[in-house]
Amino acid sequence: MLLNIDNDCMAYDWGSQGRISALLGRSMGPVQEAELWLGAHPKAPSRFVDTEAQWTDAHQWEQLTGRRLEFLLKILAAERPLSLQAHPAAAQAESGFVREEAAGIPIDAPHRNYRDSRPKPEMLVALEDGFQALCGFRSTEQIMRTLDAVRIQLPQNSTTAAGRALGRWQELLSQAAERQDELGDVVAWLLTAEESAAVVPALLAAAAAEQSGAGTEEPGPWRLIRLLQESHPGDRGIAVAVMLHHLTLRAGESLWLPAGVLHSYVQGLGVELMGPSDNVLRGGLTSKHVDTAELLRVADLTPRAVHPSSAVPVGDHVVAHRPAGQEGAPFELLEITGSAEVEAPGPSVLIVLDGRFRVSADGENTPAASEAEETRTAGRGDQLLHTGSGRLRVDGQGRAFLAIPRDDPSARRS
């Protein structure tokens, strides 16, 4: 079946006033629009707006049919930086959820880490030029060069505490480099040690000195430091952030974030496709719960190169967003700009951002449905849930994103 769905925007303080509404051609609402969720997650399941639907929302559809969406699709609008965060792998999510359930922590408790038992790998596709993200650790050599630039920019009357803290930071980096080790000790020190409290003031002083024209022309993360300070004054996560890759994406470029990668979306408008989970381990740049020990247990703290990926043509008027390393993902995001045919291995979700399409489904593994239920017309801002599997025919012109699973585990269980 093809059914129309809809949802309300999630309102978070880092969101943008009316940016998602403008993208979808809707009237601007009163809230800070941060995310529009398209999926079945019980926190904010998409509701059915079709009178033909037998269910209230997509979560109820999952519960009553045994089918399952293997992903959560989102539109994200970040006006301010999100928290530094990482998401658990499958085994980590399952064990963490069981542990917190056994401890009797309410599912909606602010200090709860695991709100479900599922992993949350994710992919982000920039909808406009200039999407900024922090993603994965830079090499120790690159971080050391940044700290050298900080020392150069510091005014002559910088405190002894700042000098000692920067020295200790560099010492820990050197030790990690000598051992060819991950940066867990460095991150733990920055987030928890009393001595490291002087690091953020040193970074801010260096950024202020650079802005006033003092120091040299050595490259440094000055703009990022000032931006993070505006949103999260004095937060220790600012120091961790300068160790991460700071990327600026062009429209259509994507990032793949497997489990454990420390990241933050800084500013911009994008489409996210992720595991159907709300498990987040935070490490700063937030007023929400931070569990440093659990973050360090889950996070991948190994420096590695990170590169945005471009879409790959897979058919007439269809490109696939497949970042390098996505081989293990259970889902795929297709961008459709004209008439096309797509095979959907299982339940899928489509959202139209521009133009108008006539969408038809056939050959799906669901009970027979009427012709009216098998064909829908979708214009800008419309969203569809394809409840089965089979071929989708999309006729028209514009821009639509279709999230599909790689296979259909729910069909195998039936």
Short mmCIF file of C-alpha atoms in Angstrom, two decimals:
data_model
loop_
_atom_site.label_atom_id
_atom_site.label_comp_id
_atom_site.label_asym_id
_atom_site.label_seq_id
_atom_site.Cartn_x
_atom_site.Cartn_y
_atom_site.Cartn_z
CA MET A 1 0.00 0.00 0.00
CA LEU A 2 0.95 3.63 -0.55
CA LEU A 3 -0.29 5.90 2.22
CA ASN A 4 0.14 9.60 2.93
CA ILE A 5 1.87 10.41 6.20
CA ASP A 6 2.82 13.59 8.03
CA ASN A 7 4.39 14.76 11.27
CA ASP A 8 5.12 17.85 13.34
CA CYS A 9 8.63 19.28 13.58
CA MET A 10 10.65 18.47 16.67
CA ALA A 11 11.45 21.71 18.52
CA TYR A 12 15.02 21.84 19.89
CA ASP A 13 16.90 24.98 20.88
CA TRP A 14 19.46 24.51 18.10
CA GLY A 15 16.76 24.50 15.41
CA SER A 16 15.87 27.18 12.89
CA GLN A 17 12.79 29.38 12.86
CA GLY A 18 10.69 28.27 9.90
CA ARG A 19 13.44 26.80 7.73
CA ILE A 20 11.89 23.34 7.41
CA SER A 21 8.45 24.86 6.77
CA ALA A 22 9.93 27.00 4.00
CA LEU A 23 11.61 23.95 2.44
CA LEU A 24 8.28 22.10 2.38
CA GLY A 25 6.22 25.08 1.20
CA ARG A 26 4.27 25.40 4.45
CA SER A 27 3.35 28.27 6.74
CA MET A 28 5.97 28.96 9.38
CA GLY A 29 5.14 27.58 12.82
CA PRO A 30 5.89 29.14 16.22
CA VAL A 31 8.63 26.69 17.26
CA GLN A 32 12.34 26.35 16.57
CA GLU A 33 12.08 23.72 13.82
CA ALA A 34 14.98 21.32 14.32
CA GLU A 35 13.95 17.95 12.85
CA LEU A 36 11.06 16.45 10.92
CA TRP A 37 10.89 12.71 11.64
CA LEU A 38 9.57 10.36 8.95
CA GLY A 39 9.35 6.90 10.43
CA ALA A 40 7.92 4.64 13.11
CA HIS A 41 10.01 5.49 16.16
CA PRO A 42 7.63 5.62 19.16
CA LYS A 43 9.01 8.99 20.28
CA ALA A 44 7.53 10.74 17.23
CA PRO A 45 5.95 8.31 14.74
CA SER A 46 4.61 9.63 11.45
CA ARG A 47 0.82 9.77 11.52
CA PHE A 48 -1.38 8.56 8.67
CA VAL A 49 -3.50 11.23 6.98
CA ASP A 50 -5.21 8.80 4.57
CA THR A 51 -8.75 7.74 5.39
CA GLU A 52 -7.86 4.33 3.89
CA ALA A 53 -5.26 3.70 6.58
CA GLN A 54 -6.14 1.09 9.20
CA TRP A 55 -3.68 2.52 11.71
CA THR A 56 -3.22 5.81 13.56
CA ASP A 57 0.51 6.11 13.02
CA ALA A 58 3.52 4.22 11.71
CA HIS A 59 4.44 2.81 15.13
CA GLN A 60 1.01 1.22 15.45
CA TRP A 61 1.37 -0.10 11.89
CA GLU A 62 4.63 -1.82 12.91
CA GLN A 63 3.09 -3.32 16.03
CA LEU A 64 -0.05 -4.66 14.34
CA THR A 65 1.41 -5.90 11.06
CA GLY A 66 4.83 -7.23 12.04
CA ARG A 67 6.39 -5.13 9.26
CA ARG A 68 9.21 -2.77 10.15
CA LEU A 69 10.91 0.32 8.83
CA GLU A 70 14.63 -0.39 9.00
CA PHE A 71 15.46 3.33 9.18
CA LEU A 72 14.39 6.76 10.34
CA LEU A 73 14.38 9.55 7.74
CA LYS A 74 14.73 13.16 8.92
CA ILE A 75 14.88 16.69 7.61
CA LEU A 76 17.33 18.62 9.82
CA ALA A 77 17.79 22.38 10.16
CA ALA A 78 20.60 23.48 12.47
CA GLU A 79 20.92 27.17 13.30
CA ARG A 80 23.26 26.44 16.23
CA PRO A 81 25.69 23.56 16.83
CA LEU A 82 24.29 20.27 18.06
CA SER A 83 25.91 18.39 20.92
CA LEU A 84 29.12 16.45 20.44
CA GLN A 85 27.81 12.91 20.21
CA ALA A 86 28.33 9.32 19.18
CA HIS A 87 25.90 6.46 18.65
CA PRO A 88 26.26 2.84 19.79
CA ALA A 89 26.77 -0.26 17.67
CA ALA A 90 24.13 -3.02 17.77
CA ALA A 91 25.62 -5.03 20.65
CA GLN A 92 26.33 -1.87 22.66
CA ALA A 93 22.79 -0.59 22.20
CA GLU A 94 21.24 -3.90 23.20
CA SER A 95 23.37 -4.39 26.31
CA GLY A 96 23.02 -0.74 27.35
CA PHE A 97 19.24 -0.86 27.01
CA VAL A 98 19.00 -4.09 29.02
CA ARG A 99 21.28 -2.65 31.71
CA GLU A 100 19.27 0.54 32.14
CA GLU A 101 15.96 -1.34 32.07
CA ALA A 102 17.24 -3.63 34.84
CA ALA A 103 18.30 -0.56 36.82
CA GLY A 104 14.74 0.75 36.62
CA ILE A 105 15.65 4.03 34.90
CA PRO A 106 12.48 5.50 33.31
CA ILE A 107 12.61 5.51 29.52
CA ASP A 108 12.11 9.30 29.45
CA ALA A 109 14.51 10.11 32.31
CA PRO A 110 16.90 12.95 31.40
CA HIS A 111 19.92 10.88 32.51
CA ARG A 112 18.96 7.83 30.46
CA ASN A 113 21.51 6.92 27.74
CA TYR A 114 19.72 4.07 25.93
CA ARG A 115 16.09 4.74 25.03
CA ASP A 116 15.82 1.70 22.76
CA SER A 117 17.86 -1.40 21.92
CA ARG A 118 18.79 -0.45 18.35
CA PRO A 119 21.98 0.94 16.77
CA LYS A 120 22.05 4.30 15.03
CA PRO A 121 24.43 4.51 12.07
CA GLU A 122 23.54 7.58 10.05
CA MET A 123 24.09 9.44 6.82
CA LEU A 124 23.59 13.15 6.16
CA VAL A 125 23.08 14.74 2.74
CA ALA A 126 23.47 18.53 2.50
CA LEU A 127 20.50 20.25 0.84
CA GLU A 128 22.34 23.54 0.41
CA ASP A 129 25.93 24.69 0.03
CA GLY A 130 27.71 25.45 3.27
CA PHE A 131 26.49 22.70 5.60
CA GLN A 132 29.07 22.56 8.42
CA ALA A 133 29.85 19.44 10.41
CA LEU A 134 32.41 18.15 12.88
CA CYS A 135 33.19 14.52 12.21
CA GLY A 136 35.89 12.13 13.47
CA PHE A 137 39.32 12.86 14.91
CA ARG A 138 42.10 14.53 12.96
CA SER A 139 45.62 13.16 13.14
CA THR A 140 47.72 13.96 16.20
CA GLU A 141 50.07 15.95 13.95
CA GLN A 142 47.21 18.15 12.73
CA ILE A 143 45.96 18.73 16.27
CA MET A 144 49.47 19.59 17.47
CA ARG A 145 49.79 22.20 14.73
CA THR A 146 46.52 23.74 15.92
CA LEU A 147 47.79 23.93 19.50
CA ASP A 148 51.05 25.48 18.31
CA ALA A 149 48.95 28.14 16.56
CA VAL A 150 47.02 28.69 19.79
CA ARG A 151 50.27 29.28 21.69
CA ILE A 152 51.41 31.80 19.09
CA GLN A 153 48.12 33.72 19.31
CA LEU A 154 48.00 33.89 23.11
CA PRO A 155 48.76 37.36 24.54
CA GLN A 156 51.96 37.74 26.51
CA ASN A 157 50.08 38.00 29.81
CA SER A 158 48.35 34.63 29.36
CA THR A 159 48.04 32.76 32.64
CA THR A 160 50.47 30.15 33.80
CA ALA A 161 47.54 27.76 34.24
CA ALA A 162 46.70 28.11 30.54
CA GLY A 163 50.30 27.43 29.56
CA ARG A 164 50.47 24.36 31.76
CA ALA A 165 47.16 23.06 30.46
CA LEU A 166 48.20 23.47 26.82
CA GLY A 167 51.48 21.75 27.59
CA ARG A 168 49.73 18.81 29.20
CA TRP A 169 47.33 18.56 26.24
CA GLN A 170 50.26 18.38 23.84
CA GLU A 171 52.03 15.88 26.07
CA LEU A 172 49.03 13.53 26.02
CA LEU A 173 48.80 13.86 22.24
CA SER A 174 52.49 13.00 21.87
CA GLN A 175 52.07 9.93 24.04
CA ALA A 176 49.11 8.77 21.95
CA ALA A 177 51.13 9.31 18.77
CA GLU A 178 54.10 7.34 20.12
CA ARG A 179 51.85 4.43 21.04
CA GLN A 180 49.90 4.79 17.78
CA ASP A 181 46.94 4.76 20.10
CA GLU A 182 43.43 6.19 20.14
CA LEU A 183 42.73 9.52 21.82
CA GLY A 184 40.65 8.27 24.76
CA ASP A 185 43.07 9.56 27.40
CA VAL A 186 43.14 12.98 25.73
CA VAL A 187 39.34 13.26 25.52
CA ALA A 188 38.87 12.02 29.09
CA TRP A 189 41.38 14.59 30.38
CA LEU A 190 39.77 17.46 28.46
CA LEU A 191 36.26 16.62 29.71
CA THR A 192 36.98 15.72 33.33
CA ALA A 193 40.38 16.85 34.67
CA GLU A 194 40.56 19.88 36.95
CA GLU A 195 43.74 21.05 35.21
CA SER A 196 42.07 21.10 31.81
CA ALA A 197 39.57 23.75 32.92
CA ALA A 198 42.12 26.36 31.74
CA VAL A 199 42.11 25.03 28.16
CA VAL A 200 38.90 26.64 26.91
CA PRO A 201 39.83 30.13 28.20
CA ALA A 202 43.16 29.73 26.40
CA LEU A 203 41.40 28.83 23.15
CA LEU A 204 39.06 31.80 23.52
CA ALA A 205 41.95 34.17 24.23
CA ALA A 206 43.79 32.92 21.14
CA ALA A 207 40.67 33.32 18.98
CA ALA A 208 40.16 36.86 20.29
CA ALA A 209 43.80 37.73 19.61
CA GLU A 210 43.53 36.47 16.04
CA GLN A 211 40.34 38.45 15.46
CA SER A 212 42.04 41.67 16.62
CA GLY A 213 44.96 41.10 14.26
CA ALA A 214 47.53 39.98 16.81
CA GLY A 215 49.84 37.03 16.33
CA THR A 216 50.71 35.42 13.01
CA GLU A 217 48.80 34.11 10.01
CA GLU A 218 49.09 30.50 11.15
CA PRO A 219 45.89 28.59 10.38
CA GLY A 220 43.66 27.88 13.34
CA PRO A 221 40.07 27.04 14.22
CA TRP A 222 39.30 30.58 15.29
CA ARG A 223 35.94 30.98 13.59
CA LEU A 224 34.78 27.60 14.92
CA ILE A 225 35.88 28.44 18.48
CA ARG A 226 33.99 31.74 18.41
CA LEU A 227 30.88 30.09 16.98
CA LEU A 228 30.87 27.34 19.61
CA GLN A 229 31.48 29.86 22.39
CA GLU A 230 28.45 31.90 21.27
CA SER A 231 26.19 28.86 21.56
CA HIS A 232 27.83 27.02 24.47
CA PRO A 233 29.87 29.50 26.57
CA GLY A 234 32.82 27.92 28.34
CA ASP A 235 31.80 24.37 27.44
CA ARG A 236 34.68 21.88 27.63
CA GLY A 237 33.38 20.33 24.43
CA ILE A 238 34.91 23.30 22.57
CA ALA A 239 38.36 21.82 23.23
CA VAL A 240 37.30 18.39 21.96
CA ALA A 241 35.73 20.02 18.90
CA VAL A 242 39.02 21.51 17.71
CA MET A 243 40.45 17.97 17.48
CA LEU A 244 37.76 16.94 14.98
CA HIS A 245 37.58 17.40 11.23
CA HIS A 246 35.63 20.58 10.44
CA LEU A 247 33.95 19.99 7.09
CA THR A 248 31.86 22.24 4.87
CA LEU A 249 29.63 20.33 2.45
CA ARG A 250 28.32 21.44 -0.89
CA ALA A 251 24.70 20.70 -1.81
CA GLY A 252 24.39 17.00 -2.62
CA GLU A 253 27.52 15.94 -0.73
CA SER A 254 27.07 13.46 2.09
CA LEU A 255 28.72 12.15 5.23
CA TRP A 256 28.53 8.57 6.48
CA LEU A 257 28.74 8.21 10.26
CA PRO A 258 29.02 4.59 11.40
CA ALA A 259 28.59 3.65 15.03
CA GLY A 260 31.02 5.32 17.40
CA VAL A 261 32.09 8.29 15.27
CA LEU A 262 32.16 11.47 17.36
CA HIS A 263 30.41 14.27 15.51
CA SER A 264 28.31 17.42 15.64
CA TYR A 265 26.29 19.21 13.00
CA VAL A 266 27.25 22.86 13.29
CA GLN A 267 24.97 24.71 10.87
CA GLY A 268 22.91 23.92 7.80
CA LEU A 269 19.96 22.19 6.17
CA GLY A 270 20.12 18.50 5.32
CA VAL A 271 18.44 15.13 4.95
CA GLU A 272 19.40 12.43 7.46
CA LEU A 273 18.91 8.69 7.10
CA MET A 274 19.72 6.57 10.13
CA GLY A 275 18.93 3.48 12.11
CA PRO A 276 15.49 3.66 13.80
CA SER A 277 16.94 4.69 17.13
CA ASP A 278 17.20 7.63 19.52
CA ASN A 279 20.33 6.47 21.37
CA VAL A 280 22.77 9.36 21.83
CA LEU A 281 25.93 9.51 23.99
CA ARG A 282 26.92 13.14 24.45
CA GLY A 283 30.31 14.66 25.20
CA GLY A 284 29.64 18.38 25.45
CA LEU A 285 28.17 21.40 23.65
CA THR A 286 24.84 20.68 25.31
CA SER A 287 22.72 21.33 28.37
CA LYS A 288 21.52 17.71 28.25
CA HIS A 289 22.94 14.72 30.09
CA VAL A 290 26.64 14.00 29.49
CA ASP A 291 28.02 10.58 30.47
CA THR A 292 31.73 10.82 29.68
CA ALA A 293 32.55 7.28 30.78
CA GLU A 294 29.86 5.72 28.58
CA LEU A 295 30.76 7.96 25.65
CA LEU A 296 34.39 6.84 25.86
CA ARG A 297 33.26 3.22 25.97
CA VAL A 298 31.16 3.61 22.82
CA ALA A 299 33.13 6.15 20.77
CA ASP A 300 35.66 5.40 18.07
CA LEU A 301 38.60 7.52 19.25
CA THR A 302 41.04 6.63 16.47
CA PRO A 303 42.24 9.45 14.20
CA ARG A 304 41.29 8.85 10.57
CA ALA A 305 40.68 10.72 7.36
CA VAL A 306 37.12 11.82 6.64
CA HIS A 307 35.91 12.85 3.18
CA PRO A 308 32.47 13.90 1.94
CA SER A 309 31.01 11.71 -0.80
CA SER A 310 29.08 12.57 -3.95
CA ALA A 311 25.97 10.84 -5.25
CA VAL A 312 26.27 7.93 -7.69
CA PRO A 313 23.93 7.66 -10.74
CA VAL A 314 21.96 4.41 -10.58
CA GLY A 315 19.32 4.95 -13.28
CA ASP A 316 17.44 7.52 -15.30
CA HIS A 317 16.82 10.53 -13.05
CA VAL A 318 17.99 8.63 -9.96
CA VAL A 319 21.18 8.98 -7.92
CA ALA A 320 22.11 7.06 -4.79
CA HIS A 321 23.82 8.67 -1.83
CA ARG A 322 26.36 6.02 -0.87
CA PRO A 323 29.23 7.43 1.19
CA ALA A 324 32.42 5.42 1.30
CA GLY A 325 32.22 2.74 3.95
CA GLN A 326 28.44 2.42 3.79
CA GLU A 327 28.58 -1.25 2.82
CA GLY A 328 27.29 -2.30 6.23
CA ALA A 329 24.30 0.04 6.30
CA PRO A 330 20.85 -1.54 6.20
CA PHE A 331 19.39 1.31 4.15
CA GLU A 332 19.93 3.48 1.10
CA LEU A 333 18.86 7.01 0.14
CA LEU A 334 17.83 7.70 -3.46
CA GLU A 335 17.32 11.16 -4.94
CA ILE A 336 14.78 11.26 -7.80
CA THR A 337 14.43 14.19 -10.18
CA GLY A 338 12.27 12.73 -12.98
CA SER A 339 10.32 9.69 -14.09
CA ALA A 340 11.95 6.51 -12.83
CA GLU A 341 11.38 2.97 -11.62
CA VAL A 342 12.88 1.78 -8.34
CA GLU A 343 12.85 -1.61 -6.65
CA ALA A 344 12.01 -1.39 -2.94
CA PRO A 345 13.07 -4.55 -1.03
CA GLY A 346 10.86 -3.59 1.89
CA PRO A 347 8.84 -0.75 3.43
CA SER A 348 10.08 2.64 2.27
CA VAL A 349 9.45 6.38 2.73
CA LEU A 350 9.34 9.15 0.13
CA ILE A 351 9.31 12.92 0.63
CA VAL A 352 8.92 15.47 -2.17
CA LEU A 353 10.88 18.72 -1.84
CA ASP A 354 10.10 20.21 -5.23
CA GLY A 355 7.79 19.55 -8.19
CA ARG A 356 5.08 16.94 -8.42
CA PHE A 357 5.09 13.17 -8.92
CA ARG A 358 2.60 10.38 -9.49
CA VAL A 359 3.78 7.38 -7.48
CA SER A 360 2.54 3.84 -8.16
CA ALA A 361 3.36 0.54 -6.46
CA ASP A 362 3.04 -2.97 -7.84
CA GLY A 363 4.22 -6.48 -7.09
CA GLU A 364 4.43 -5.94 -3.34
CA ASN A 365 4.19 -8.72 -0.78
CA THR A 366 1.06 -7.42 0.92
CA PRO A 367 -2.64 -8.26 0.68
CA ALA A 368 -4.38 -6.99 -2.43
CA ALA A 369 -5.44 -3.35 -2.31
CA SER A 370 -7.54 -1.12 -4.50
CA GLU A 371 -6.13 0.93 -7.33
CA ALA A 372 -6.76 4.08 -5.31
CA GLU A 373 -4.55 2.74 -2.53
CA GLU A 374 -1.77 1.79 -4.95
CA THR A 375 -1.33 5.20 -6.60
CA ARG A 376 -0.73 8.59 -5.02
CA THR A 377 0.07 12.05 -6.31
CA ALA A 378 2.69 13.82 -4.20
CA GLY A 379 3.69 17.46 -4.43
CA ARG A 380 6.08 19.67 -2.51
CA GLY A 381 6.07 18.76 1.17
CA ASP A 382 4.10 15.53 0.74
CA GLN A 383 5.31 12.29 2.33
CA LEU A 384 4.41 8.69 1.50
CA LEU A 385 4.89 5.36 3.28
CA HIS A 386 5.11 2.30 1.02
CA THR A 387 4.06 -0.46 3.41
CA GLY A 388 5.28 -3.42 1.39
CA SER A 389 7.95 -4.34 -1.12
CA GLY A 390 8.16 -4.33 -4.89
CA ARG A 391 8.56 -1.89 -7.72
CA LEU A 392 7.78 1.79 -7.35
CA ARG A 393 7.05 3.85 -10.46
CA VAL A 394 7.61 7.58 -10.06
CA ASP A 395 6.34 9.86 -12.86
CA GLY A 396 6.90 13.60 -12.97
CA GLN A 397 9.62 16.16 -12.39
CA GLY A 398 11.07 17.82 -9.33
CA ARG A 399 13.12 16.56 -6.41
CA ALA A 400 12.22 13.73 -4.09
CA PHE A 401 14.14 11.58 -1.62
CA LEU A 402 13.28 7.90 -1.25
CA ALA A 403 14.61 5.89 1.68
CA ILE A 404 14.66 2.12 1.09
CA PRO A 405 16.06 -0.85 3.01
CA ARG A 406 18.86 -2.94 1.57
CA ASP A 407 16.69 -6.02 2.19
CA ASP A 408 13.52 -6.81 4.14
CA PRO A 409 14.22 -8.60 7.43
CA SER A 410 10.57 -8.37 8.46
CA ALA A 411 9.62 -10.45 5.43
CA ARG A 412 12.14 -13.11 6.43
CA ARG A 413 10.62 -13.29 9.92
CA SER A 414 7.09 -13.84 8.56
#
